[in-house]
Each structure stands twice: as C-alpha cells, then as structure tokens.
PDB file of C-alpha atoms and ligand atoms in Angstrom:
ATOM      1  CA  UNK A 401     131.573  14.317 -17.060  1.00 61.00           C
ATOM      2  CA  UNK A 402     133.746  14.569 -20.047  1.00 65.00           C
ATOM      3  CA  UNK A 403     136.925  17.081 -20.254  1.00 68.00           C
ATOM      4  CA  UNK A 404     134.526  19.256 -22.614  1.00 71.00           C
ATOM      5  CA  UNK A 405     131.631  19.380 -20.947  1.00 71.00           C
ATOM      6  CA  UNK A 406     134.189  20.096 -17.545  1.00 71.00           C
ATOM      7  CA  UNK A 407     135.908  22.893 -20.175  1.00 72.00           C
ATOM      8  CA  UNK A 408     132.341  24.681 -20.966  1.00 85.00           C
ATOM      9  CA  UNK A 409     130.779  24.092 -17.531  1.00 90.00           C
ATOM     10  CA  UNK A 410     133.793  26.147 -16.192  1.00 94.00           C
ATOM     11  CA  UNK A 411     134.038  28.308 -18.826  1.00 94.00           C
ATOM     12  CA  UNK A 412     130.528  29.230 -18.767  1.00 92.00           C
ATOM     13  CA  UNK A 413     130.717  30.010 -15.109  1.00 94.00           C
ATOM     14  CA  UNK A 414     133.650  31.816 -14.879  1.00 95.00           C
ATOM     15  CA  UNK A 415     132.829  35.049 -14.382  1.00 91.00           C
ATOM     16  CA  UNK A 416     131.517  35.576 -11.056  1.00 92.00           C
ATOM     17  CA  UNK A 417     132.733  32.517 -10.211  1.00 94.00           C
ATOM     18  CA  UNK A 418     133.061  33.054  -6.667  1.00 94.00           C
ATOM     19  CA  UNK A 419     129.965  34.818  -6.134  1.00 93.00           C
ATOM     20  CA  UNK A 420     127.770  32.023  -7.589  1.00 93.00           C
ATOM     21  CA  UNK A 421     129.580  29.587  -6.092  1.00 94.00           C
ATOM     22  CA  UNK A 422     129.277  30.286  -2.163  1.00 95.00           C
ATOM     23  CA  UNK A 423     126.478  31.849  -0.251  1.00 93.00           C
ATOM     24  CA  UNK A 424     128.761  33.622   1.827  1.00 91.00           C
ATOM     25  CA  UNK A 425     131.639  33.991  -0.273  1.00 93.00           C
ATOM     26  CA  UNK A 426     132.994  36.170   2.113  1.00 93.00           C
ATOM     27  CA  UNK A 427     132.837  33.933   5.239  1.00 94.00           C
ATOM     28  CA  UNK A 428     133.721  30.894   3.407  1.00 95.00           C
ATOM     29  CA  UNK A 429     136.660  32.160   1.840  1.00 97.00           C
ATOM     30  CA  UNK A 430     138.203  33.846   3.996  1.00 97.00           C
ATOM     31  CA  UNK A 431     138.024  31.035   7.172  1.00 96.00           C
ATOM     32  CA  UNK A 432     139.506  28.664   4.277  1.00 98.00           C
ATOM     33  CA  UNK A 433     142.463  31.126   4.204  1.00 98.00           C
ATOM     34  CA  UNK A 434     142.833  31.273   7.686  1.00 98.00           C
ATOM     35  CA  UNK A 435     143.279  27.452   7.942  1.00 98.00           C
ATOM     36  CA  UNK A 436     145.639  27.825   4.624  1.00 98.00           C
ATOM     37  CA  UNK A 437     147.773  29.994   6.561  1.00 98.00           C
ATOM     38  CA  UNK A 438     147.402  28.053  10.105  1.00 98.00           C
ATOM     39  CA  UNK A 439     146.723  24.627   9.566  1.00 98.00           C
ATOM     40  CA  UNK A 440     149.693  21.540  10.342  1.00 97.00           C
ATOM     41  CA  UNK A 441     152.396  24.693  10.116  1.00 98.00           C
ATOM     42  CA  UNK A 442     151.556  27.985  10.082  1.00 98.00           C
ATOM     43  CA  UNK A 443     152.573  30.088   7.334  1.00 98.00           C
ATOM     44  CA  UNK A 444     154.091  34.105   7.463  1.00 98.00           C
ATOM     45  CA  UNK A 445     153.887  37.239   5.753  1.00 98.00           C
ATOM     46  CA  UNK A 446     155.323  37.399   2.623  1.00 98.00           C
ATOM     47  CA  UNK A 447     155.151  33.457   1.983  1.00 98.00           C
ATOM     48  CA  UNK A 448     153.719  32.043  -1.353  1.00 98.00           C
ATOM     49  CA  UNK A 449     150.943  30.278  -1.959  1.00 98.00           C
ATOM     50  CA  UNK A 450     150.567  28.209  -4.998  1.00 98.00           C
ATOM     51  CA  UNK A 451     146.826  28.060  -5.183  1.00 98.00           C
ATOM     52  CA  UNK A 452     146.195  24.729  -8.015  1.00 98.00           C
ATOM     53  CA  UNK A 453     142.369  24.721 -10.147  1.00 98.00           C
ATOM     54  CA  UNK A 454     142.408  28.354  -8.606  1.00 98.00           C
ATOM     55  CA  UNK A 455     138.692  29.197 -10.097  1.00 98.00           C
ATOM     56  CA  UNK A 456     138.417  32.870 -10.193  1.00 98.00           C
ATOM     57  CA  UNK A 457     140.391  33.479  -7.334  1.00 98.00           C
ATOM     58  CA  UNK A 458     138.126  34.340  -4.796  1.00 98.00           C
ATOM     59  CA  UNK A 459     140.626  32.628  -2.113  1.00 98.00           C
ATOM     60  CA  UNK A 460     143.540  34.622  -3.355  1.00 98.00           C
ATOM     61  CA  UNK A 461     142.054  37.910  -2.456  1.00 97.00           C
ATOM     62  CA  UNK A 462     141.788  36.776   1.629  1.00 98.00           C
ATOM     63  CA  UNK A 463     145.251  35.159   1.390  1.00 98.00           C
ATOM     64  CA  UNK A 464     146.796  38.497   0.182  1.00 98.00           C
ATOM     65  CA  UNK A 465     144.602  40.104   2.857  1.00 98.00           C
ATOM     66  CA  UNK A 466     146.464  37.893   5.276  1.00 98.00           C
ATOM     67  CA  UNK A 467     150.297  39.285   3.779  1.00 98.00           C
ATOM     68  CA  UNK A 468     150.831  36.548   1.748  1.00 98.00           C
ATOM     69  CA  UNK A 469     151.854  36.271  -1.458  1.00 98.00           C
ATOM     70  CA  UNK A 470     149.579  34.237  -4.325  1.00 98.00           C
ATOM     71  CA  UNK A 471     149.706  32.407  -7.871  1.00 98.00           C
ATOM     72  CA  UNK A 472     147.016  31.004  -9.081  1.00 98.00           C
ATOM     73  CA  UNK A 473     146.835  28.103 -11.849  1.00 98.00           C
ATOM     74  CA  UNK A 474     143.434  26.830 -13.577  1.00 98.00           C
ATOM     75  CA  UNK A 475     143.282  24.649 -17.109  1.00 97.00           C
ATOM     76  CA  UNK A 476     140.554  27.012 -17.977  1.00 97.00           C
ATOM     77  CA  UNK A 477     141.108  30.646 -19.872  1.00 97.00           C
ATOM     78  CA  UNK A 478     138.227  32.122 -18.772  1.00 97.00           C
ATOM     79  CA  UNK A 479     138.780  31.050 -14.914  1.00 97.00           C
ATOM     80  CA  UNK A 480     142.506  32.253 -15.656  1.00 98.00           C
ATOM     81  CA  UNK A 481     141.064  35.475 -16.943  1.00 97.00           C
ATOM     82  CA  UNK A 482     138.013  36.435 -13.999  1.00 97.00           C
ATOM     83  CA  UNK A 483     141.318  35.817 -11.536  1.00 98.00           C
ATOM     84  CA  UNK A 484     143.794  37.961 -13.663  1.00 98.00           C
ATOM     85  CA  UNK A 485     141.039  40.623 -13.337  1.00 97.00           C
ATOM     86  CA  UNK A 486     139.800  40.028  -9.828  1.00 97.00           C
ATOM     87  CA  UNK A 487     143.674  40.317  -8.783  1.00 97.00           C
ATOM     88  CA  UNK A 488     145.097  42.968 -11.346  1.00 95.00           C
ATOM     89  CA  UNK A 489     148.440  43.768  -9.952  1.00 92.00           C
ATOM     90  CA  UNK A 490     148.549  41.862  -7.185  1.00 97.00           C
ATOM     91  CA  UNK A 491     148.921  38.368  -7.873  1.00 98.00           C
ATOM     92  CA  UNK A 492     150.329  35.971 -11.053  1.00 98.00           C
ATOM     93  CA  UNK A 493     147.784  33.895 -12.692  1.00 98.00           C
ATOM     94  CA  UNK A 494     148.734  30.968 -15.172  1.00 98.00           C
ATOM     95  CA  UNK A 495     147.131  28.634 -17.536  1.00 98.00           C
ATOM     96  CA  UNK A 496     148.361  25.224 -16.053  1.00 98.00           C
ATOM     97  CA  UNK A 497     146.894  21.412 -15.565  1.00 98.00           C
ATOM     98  CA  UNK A 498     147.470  20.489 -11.461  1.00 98.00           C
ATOM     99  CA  UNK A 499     148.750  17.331 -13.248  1.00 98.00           C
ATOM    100  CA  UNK A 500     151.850  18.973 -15.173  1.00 98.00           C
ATOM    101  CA  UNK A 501     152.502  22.583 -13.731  1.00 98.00           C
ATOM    102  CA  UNK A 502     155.466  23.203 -12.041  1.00 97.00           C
ATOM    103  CA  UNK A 503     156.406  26.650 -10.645  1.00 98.00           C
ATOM    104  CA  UNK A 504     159.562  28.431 -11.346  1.00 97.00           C
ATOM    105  CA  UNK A 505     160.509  27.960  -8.284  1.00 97.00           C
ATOM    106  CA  UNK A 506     159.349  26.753  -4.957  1.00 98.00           C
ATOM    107  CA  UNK A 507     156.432  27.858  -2.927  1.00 98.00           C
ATOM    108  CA  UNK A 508     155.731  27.703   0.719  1.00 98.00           C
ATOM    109  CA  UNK A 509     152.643  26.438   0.402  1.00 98.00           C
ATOM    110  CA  UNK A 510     149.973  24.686  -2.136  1.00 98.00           C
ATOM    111  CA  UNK A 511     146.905  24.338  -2.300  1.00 98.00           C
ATOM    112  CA  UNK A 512     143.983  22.518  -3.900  1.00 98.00           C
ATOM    113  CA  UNK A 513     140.555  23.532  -3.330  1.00 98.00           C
ATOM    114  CA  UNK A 514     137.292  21.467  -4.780  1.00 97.00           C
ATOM    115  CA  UNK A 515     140.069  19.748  -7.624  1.00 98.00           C
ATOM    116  CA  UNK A 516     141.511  16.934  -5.965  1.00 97.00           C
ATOM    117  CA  UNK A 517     139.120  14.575  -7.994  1.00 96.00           C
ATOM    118  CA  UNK A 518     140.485  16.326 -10.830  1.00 97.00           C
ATOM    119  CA  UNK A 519     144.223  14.448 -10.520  1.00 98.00           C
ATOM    120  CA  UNK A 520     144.709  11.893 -12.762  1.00 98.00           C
ATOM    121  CA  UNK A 521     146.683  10.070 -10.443  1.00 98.00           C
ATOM    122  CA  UNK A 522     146.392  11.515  -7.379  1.00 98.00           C
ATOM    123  CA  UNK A 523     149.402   9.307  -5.531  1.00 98.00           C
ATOM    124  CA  UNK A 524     151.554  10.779  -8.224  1.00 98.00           C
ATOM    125  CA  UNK A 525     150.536  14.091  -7.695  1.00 98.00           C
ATOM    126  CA  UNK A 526     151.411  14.107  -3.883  1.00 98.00           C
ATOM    127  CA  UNK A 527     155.039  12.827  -4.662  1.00 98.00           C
ATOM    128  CA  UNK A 528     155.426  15.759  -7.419  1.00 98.00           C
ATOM    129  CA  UNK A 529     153.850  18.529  -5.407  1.00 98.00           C
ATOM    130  CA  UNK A 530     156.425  17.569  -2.408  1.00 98.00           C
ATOM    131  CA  UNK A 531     159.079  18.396  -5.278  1.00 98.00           C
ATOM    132  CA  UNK A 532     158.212  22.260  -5.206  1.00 98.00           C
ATOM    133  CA  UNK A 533     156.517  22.216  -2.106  1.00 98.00           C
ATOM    134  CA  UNK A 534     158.622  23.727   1.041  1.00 98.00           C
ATOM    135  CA  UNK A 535     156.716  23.398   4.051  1.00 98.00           C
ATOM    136  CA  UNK A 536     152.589  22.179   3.540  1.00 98.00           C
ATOM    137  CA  UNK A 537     149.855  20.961   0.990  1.00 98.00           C
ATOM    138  CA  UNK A 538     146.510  22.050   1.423  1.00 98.00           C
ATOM    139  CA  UNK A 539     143.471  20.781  -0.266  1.00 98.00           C
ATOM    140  CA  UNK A 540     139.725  19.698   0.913  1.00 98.00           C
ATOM    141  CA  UNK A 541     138.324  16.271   0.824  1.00 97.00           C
ATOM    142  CA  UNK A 542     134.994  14.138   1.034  1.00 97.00           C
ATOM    143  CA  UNK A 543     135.255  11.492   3.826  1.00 95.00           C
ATOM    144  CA  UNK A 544     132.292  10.278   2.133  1.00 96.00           C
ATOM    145  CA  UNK A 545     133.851  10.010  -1.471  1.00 96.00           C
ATOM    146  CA  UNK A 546     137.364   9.082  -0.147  1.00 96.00           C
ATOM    147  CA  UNK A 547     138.994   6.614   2.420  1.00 97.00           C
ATOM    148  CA  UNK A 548     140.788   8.688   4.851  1.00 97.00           C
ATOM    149  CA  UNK A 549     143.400   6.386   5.650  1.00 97.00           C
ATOM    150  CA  UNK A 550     144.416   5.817   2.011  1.00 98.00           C
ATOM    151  CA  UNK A 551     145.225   9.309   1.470  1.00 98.00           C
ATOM    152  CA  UNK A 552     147.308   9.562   4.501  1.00 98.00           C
ATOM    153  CA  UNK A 553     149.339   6.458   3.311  1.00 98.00           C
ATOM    154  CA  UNK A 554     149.633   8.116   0.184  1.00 98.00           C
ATOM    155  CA  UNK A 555     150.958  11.640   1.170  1.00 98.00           C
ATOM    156  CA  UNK A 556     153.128   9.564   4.145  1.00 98.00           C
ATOM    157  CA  UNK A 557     154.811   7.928   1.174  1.00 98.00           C
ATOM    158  CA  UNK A 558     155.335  11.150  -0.858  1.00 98.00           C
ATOM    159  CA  UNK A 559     156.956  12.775   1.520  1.00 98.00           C
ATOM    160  CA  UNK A 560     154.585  14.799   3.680  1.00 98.00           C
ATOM    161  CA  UNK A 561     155.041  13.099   7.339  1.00 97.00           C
ATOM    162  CA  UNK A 562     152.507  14.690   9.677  1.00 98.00           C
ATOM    163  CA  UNK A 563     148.924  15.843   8.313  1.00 98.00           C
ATOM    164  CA  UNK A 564     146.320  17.199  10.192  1.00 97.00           C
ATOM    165  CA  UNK A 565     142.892  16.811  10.049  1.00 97.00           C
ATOM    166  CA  UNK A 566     140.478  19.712  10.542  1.00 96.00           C
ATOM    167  CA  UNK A 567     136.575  19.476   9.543  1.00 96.00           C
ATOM    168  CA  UNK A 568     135.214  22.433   7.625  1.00 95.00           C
ATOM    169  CA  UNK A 569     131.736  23.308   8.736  1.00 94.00           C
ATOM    170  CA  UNK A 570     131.145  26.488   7.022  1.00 89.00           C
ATOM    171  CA  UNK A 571     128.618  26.033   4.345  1.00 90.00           C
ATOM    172  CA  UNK A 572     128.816  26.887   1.286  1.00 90.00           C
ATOM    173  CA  UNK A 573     125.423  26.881  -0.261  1.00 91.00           C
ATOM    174  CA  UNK A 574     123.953  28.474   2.447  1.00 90.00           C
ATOM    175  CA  UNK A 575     124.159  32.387   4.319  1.00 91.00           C
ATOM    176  CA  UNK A 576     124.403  31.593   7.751  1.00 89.00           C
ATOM    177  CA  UNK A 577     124.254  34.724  10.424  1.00 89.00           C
ATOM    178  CA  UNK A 578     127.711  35.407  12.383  1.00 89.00           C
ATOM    179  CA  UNK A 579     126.525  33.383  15.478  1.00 91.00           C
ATOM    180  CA  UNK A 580     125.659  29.986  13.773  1.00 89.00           C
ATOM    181  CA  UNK A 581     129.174  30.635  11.918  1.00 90.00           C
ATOM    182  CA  UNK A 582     130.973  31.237  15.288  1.00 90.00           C
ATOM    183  CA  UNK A 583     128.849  27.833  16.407  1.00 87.00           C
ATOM    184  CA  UNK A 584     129.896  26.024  13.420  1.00 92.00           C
ATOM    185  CA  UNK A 585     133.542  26.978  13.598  1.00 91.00           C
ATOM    186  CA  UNK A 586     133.549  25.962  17.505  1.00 89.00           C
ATOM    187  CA  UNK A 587     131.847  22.325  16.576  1.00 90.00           C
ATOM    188  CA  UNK A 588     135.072  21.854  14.007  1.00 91.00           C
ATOM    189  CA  UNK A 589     137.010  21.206  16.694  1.00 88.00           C
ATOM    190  CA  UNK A 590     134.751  19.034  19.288  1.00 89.00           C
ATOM    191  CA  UNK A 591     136.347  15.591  18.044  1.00 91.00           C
ATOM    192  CA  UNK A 592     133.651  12.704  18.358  1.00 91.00           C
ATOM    193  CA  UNK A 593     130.890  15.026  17.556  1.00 89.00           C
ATOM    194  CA  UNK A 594     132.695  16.716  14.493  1.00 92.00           C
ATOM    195  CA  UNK A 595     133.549  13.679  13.066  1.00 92.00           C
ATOM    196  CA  UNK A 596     129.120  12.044  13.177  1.00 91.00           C
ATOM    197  CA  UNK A 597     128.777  15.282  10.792  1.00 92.00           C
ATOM    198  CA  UNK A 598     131.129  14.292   8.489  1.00 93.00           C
ATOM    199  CA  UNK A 599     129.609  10.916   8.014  1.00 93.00           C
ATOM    200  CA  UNK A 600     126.922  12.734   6.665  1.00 92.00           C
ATOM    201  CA  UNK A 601     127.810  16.619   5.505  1.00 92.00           C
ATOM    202  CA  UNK A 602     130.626  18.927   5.215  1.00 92.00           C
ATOM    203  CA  UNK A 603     134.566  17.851   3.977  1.00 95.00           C
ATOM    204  CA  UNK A 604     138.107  17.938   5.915  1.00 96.00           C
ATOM    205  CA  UNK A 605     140.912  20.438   5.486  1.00 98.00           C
ATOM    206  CA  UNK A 606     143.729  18.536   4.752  1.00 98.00           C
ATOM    207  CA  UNK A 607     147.069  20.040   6.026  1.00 98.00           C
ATOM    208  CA  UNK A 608     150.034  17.617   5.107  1.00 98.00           C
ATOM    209  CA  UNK A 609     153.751  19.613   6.403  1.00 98.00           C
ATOM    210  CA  UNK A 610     156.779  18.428   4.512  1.00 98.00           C
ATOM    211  CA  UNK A 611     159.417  16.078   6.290  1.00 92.00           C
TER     212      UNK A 611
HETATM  213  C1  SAM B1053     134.923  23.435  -8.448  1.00 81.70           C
HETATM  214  S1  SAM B1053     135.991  24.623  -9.181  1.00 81.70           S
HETATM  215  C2  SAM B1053     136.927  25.143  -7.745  1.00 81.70           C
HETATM  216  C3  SAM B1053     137.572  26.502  -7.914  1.00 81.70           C
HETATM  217  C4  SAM B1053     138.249  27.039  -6.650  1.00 81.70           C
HETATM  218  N1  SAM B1053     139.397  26.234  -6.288  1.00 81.70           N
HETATM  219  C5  SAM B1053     137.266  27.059  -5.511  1.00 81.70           C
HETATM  220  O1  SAM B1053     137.440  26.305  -4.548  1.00 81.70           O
HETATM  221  O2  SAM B1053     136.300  27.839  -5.588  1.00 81.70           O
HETATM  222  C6  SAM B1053     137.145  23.600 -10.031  1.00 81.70           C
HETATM  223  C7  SAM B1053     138.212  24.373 -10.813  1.00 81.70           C
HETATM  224  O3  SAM B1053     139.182  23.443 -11.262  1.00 81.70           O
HETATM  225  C8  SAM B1053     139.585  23.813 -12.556  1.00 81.70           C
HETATM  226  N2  SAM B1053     140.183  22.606 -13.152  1.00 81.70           N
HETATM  227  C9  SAM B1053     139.552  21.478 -13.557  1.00 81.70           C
HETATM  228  N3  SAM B1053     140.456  20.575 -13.968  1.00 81.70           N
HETATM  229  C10 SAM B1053     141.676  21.154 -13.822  1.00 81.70           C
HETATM  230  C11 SAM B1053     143.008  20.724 -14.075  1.00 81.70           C
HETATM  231  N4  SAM B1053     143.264  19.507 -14.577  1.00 81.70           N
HETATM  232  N5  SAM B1053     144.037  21.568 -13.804  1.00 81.70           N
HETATM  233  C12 SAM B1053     143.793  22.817 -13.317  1.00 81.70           C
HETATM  234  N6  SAM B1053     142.551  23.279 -13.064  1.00 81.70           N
HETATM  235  C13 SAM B1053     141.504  22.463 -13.302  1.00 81.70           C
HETATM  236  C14 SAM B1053     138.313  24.319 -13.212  1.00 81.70           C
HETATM  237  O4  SAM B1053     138.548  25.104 -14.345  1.00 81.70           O
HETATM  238  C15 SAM B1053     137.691  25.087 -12.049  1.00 81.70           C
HETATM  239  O5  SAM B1053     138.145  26.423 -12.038  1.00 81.70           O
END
C-alpha cells in the first residue's frame, strides 16, 4: 500500500477507530494493557507509557485505568485527533512518525501495537527506542510474517537483553463470551500447545527489558 492510500485508509477510519477495529474492544484492550504493564518487567503506578502509531487510543484509556501515565504518537491528524478527544485531559497526544519521534524525555515504557511493519528500518528503530526507553519495549508480532529469532538478535544487539515471549489469543475480530476468553487466556501460557496455534493464528507479545 502506498503512504497515501495508508494516510486516507487511516484517516478515513479514524473516528471510532477502536470500536471498528476489535469485536471486543473492551476485552482486547484492556488484557493488552495488562501484559503492557506485566510483561518481561512489570511496570507501577504513575509510570509512562509511550504508546507509538497510537490509533485512537483505545489502549490508553485501560493503561490510565491501570495508574499509569500515557502519550500517544500517530503520523495521522485525524487518529491524533479521535485520541486527543477520547483522552481530553488525561493524556498528551502528538503528531509523530515511530521512525523520528523522540520524547522530551524518557519513558518507562514503549509500545508498538499493529505498526511494527510500519518501521522503515526496524533494527534501527530498536537501537533508537533503547535511547529513551528506561526499562521495556512492547509491541505485537506475526510469527507467521516474521522470523522470531531475527528479531531477538536484533533487539539483543540494541540493547534490550532479556525478552519474553507471550502468545496473545484474544481475538480481535471476533466477541467471544467470558469463559472462552478465560480459556483462551489459560492456553497462552500452555507452551507446546500455544506455540501449534501460532503456526497458524494469533501474534506474540513481545516484552524486550532494557540491560
Ligand atoms: C493498524 S493501526 C493500529 C492502531 C493502534 N496501535 C491499535 O493497535 O489499535 C496502525 C496505526 O499506525 C499509524 N501509523 C502508520 N504509520 C505510522 C508511522 N510511520 N508513524 C506513526 N504512526 C503510524 C496509523 O495512522 C494507524 O493509526
């Protein structure tokens, strides 16, 4: 797709972003902010999240749920706008590229949800995230679309020295009941069996810790 096709696909979409976007918005979200917050290193109240190609910022609203404290950054004005509104008050929101934004100063934690295929090197990007990046980087990614073990090398080598691993079974296209969620959640973490999904559905949360 090109970057203006991307630019009015996004735009277009914008508001309601999160709504559209996930069946159960609610469930989705908010079990992505709870690995966020626990995953490789846990995180505590009051500690920032940079959240990177934030969309409208559905996550932000379950990370400040959790006491912490959120900026979000998306290259597109109407995604930068649905999040200033969704958060009024609450939370900064900036026009930035993932490729070139820095923060003022450094965060505790950031994150990159359904953008990593949106770095233009994304090597590069590990070794400048780890510049303004205090204790974890977060992000989702395709075992299907990606080799595992070059990733690892690469966020090894900028600076991130232990990641963890942990599938994400919640769907997002489809409302499950409570029960198959609970199921779901339990099967993340059942190792051998976990891992057949992902050759076939579903993504890993990536938590790389600093040092
Ligand atoms: C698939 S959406 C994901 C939004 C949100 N992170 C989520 O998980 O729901 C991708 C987002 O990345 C943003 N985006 C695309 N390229 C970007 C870039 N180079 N820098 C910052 N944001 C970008 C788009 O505007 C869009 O909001």
């Amino acid at each position: 797709m090109s970057d203006d096709a991307k630019t009015d696909q996004y735009a277009r979409q914008a508001a309601g972003w999160s709504d559209a976007a996930y069946a159960d918005g609610d469930a989705y979200l908010a079990h992505r902010a709870a690995l966020v917050a626990s995953l490789g290193v846990g995180l505590a109240r009051g500690d920032e999240v940079l959240d990177l190609a934030c969309g409208d910022g559905g996550l932000g609203e379950h990370l400040l749920a959790r006491g912490l404290r959120y900026t979000g950054v998306d290259s597109e004005r109407a995604m930068v706008a649905a999040a200033r509104e969704r958060l009024a008050g609450r939370a900064r929101v900036e026009l930035g590229d993932l490729n070139t934004f820095e923060p003022d100063r450094p965060v505790a934690a950031t994150t990159v949800f359904r953008a990593i295929y949106y770095t233009d090197d994304r090597a590069a990007f590990f070794r400048r995230a780890a510049t303004f990046t205090e204790r974890k980087l977060v992000f989702d990614l395709n075992p299907r679309q990606y080799r595992v073990d070059d990733v690892l090398d690469e966020l090894t080598t900028a600076g991130f020295g232990r990641v963890e691993l942990r599938p994400f079974f919640v769907p997002q296209t489809k409302r499950l009941p409570l029960t198959a969620i609970g199921v779901l959640q339990a099967l993340e973490r059942s190792g051998p069996l976990a891992r057949i999904a992902l050759r076939m559905r579903f993504t890993y949360l990536v938590g790389a810790v600093r040092g």
